[in-house]
mmCIF file of C-alpha atoms in Angstrom:
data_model
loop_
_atom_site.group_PDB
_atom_site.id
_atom_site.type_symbol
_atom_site.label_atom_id
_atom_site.label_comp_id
_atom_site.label_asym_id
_atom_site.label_seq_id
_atom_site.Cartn_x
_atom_site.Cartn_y
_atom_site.Cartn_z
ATOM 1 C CA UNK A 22 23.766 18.580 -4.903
ATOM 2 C CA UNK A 23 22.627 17.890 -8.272
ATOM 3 C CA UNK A 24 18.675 16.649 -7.914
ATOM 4 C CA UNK A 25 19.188 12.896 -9.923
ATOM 5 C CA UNK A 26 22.302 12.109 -7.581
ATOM 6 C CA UNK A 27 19.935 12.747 -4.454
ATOM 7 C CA UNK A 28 17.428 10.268 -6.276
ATOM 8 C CA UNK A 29 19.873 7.636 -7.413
ATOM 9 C CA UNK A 30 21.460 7.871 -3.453
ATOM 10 C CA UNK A 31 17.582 6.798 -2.339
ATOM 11 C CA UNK A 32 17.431 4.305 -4.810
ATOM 12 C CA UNK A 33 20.849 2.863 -4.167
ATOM 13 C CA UNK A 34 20.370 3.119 -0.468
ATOM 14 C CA UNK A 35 16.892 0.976 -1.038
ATOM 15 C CA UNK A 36 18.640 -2.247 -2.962
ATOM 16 C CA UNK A 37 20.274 -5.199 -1.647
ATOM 17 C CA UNK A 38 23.810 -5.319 -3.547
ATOM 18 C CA UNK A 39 24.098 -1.676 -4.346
ATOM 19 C CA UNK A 40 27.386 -1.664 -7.298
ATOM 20 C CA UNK A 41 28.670 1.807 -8.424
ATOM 21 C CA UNK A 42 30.742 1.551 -11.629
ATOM 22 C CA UNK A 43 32.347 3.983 -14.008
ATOM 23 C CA UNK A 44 31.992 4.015 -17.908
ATOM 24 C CA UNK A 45 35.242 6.072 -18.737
ATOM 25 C CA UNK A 46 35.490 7.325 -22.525
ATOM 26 C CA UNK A 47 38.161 8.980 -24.114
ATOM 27 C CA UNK A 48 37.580 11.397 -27.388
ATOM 28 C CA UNK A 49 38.946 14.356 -28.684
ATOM 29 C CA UNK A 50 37.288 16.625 -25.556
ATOM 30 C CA UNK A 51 39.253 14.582 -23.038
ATOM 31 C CA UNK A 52 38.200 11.692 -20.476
ATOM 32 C CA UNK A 53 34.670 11.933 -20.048
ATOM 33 C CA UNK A 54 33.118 9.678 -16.821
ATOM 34 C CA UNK A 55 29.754 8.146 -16.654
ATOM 35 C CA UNK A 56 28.455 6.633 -13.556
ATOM 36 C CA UNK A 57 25.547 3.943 -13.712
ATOM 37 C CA UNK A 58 24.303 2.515 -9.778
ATOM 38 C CA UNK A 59 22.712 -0.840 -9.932
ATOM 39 C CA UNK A 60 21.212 -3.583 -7.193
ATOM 40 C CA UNK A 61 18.635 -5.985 -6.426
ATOM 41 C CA UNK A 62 15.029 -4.450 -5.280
ATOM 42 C CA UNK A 63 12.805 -7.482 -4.567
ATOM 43 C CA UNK A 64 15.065 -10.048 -6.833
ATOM 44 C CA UNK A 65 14.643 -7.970 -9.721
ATOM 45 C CA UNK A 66 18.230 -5.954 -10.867
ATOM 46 C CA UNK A 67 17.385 -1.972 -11.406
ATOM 47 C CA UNK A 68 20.023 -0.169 -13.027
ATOM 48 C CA UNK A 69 20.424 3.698 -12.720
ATOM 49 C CA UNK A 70 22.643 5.472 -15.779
ATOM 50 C CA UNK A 71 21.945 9.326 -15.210
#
């Protein structure tokens, strides 16, 4: 498991509203995916975009 998803599990794991949503993009390489994790820690929103 790649090091910043083990991090970004913790983090995720930590908040209050944990959302998990998917940036897709298309160019000429293909469909490329990019995954940002946010939620609440302490009323404040923290957003995660490895």
């Amino acid at each position: 498991m790649k090091p910043w998803l083990l991090i970004a599990l913790v983090a995720v794991s930590a908040c209050s509203s944990p959302m998990v949503a998917t940036n897709l993009t298309f160019g000429p390489d293909g469909v490329e995916a990019n995954p940002t994790l946010s939620g609440k820690v302490g009323g404040a929103t923290v957003t995660i975009d490895p």
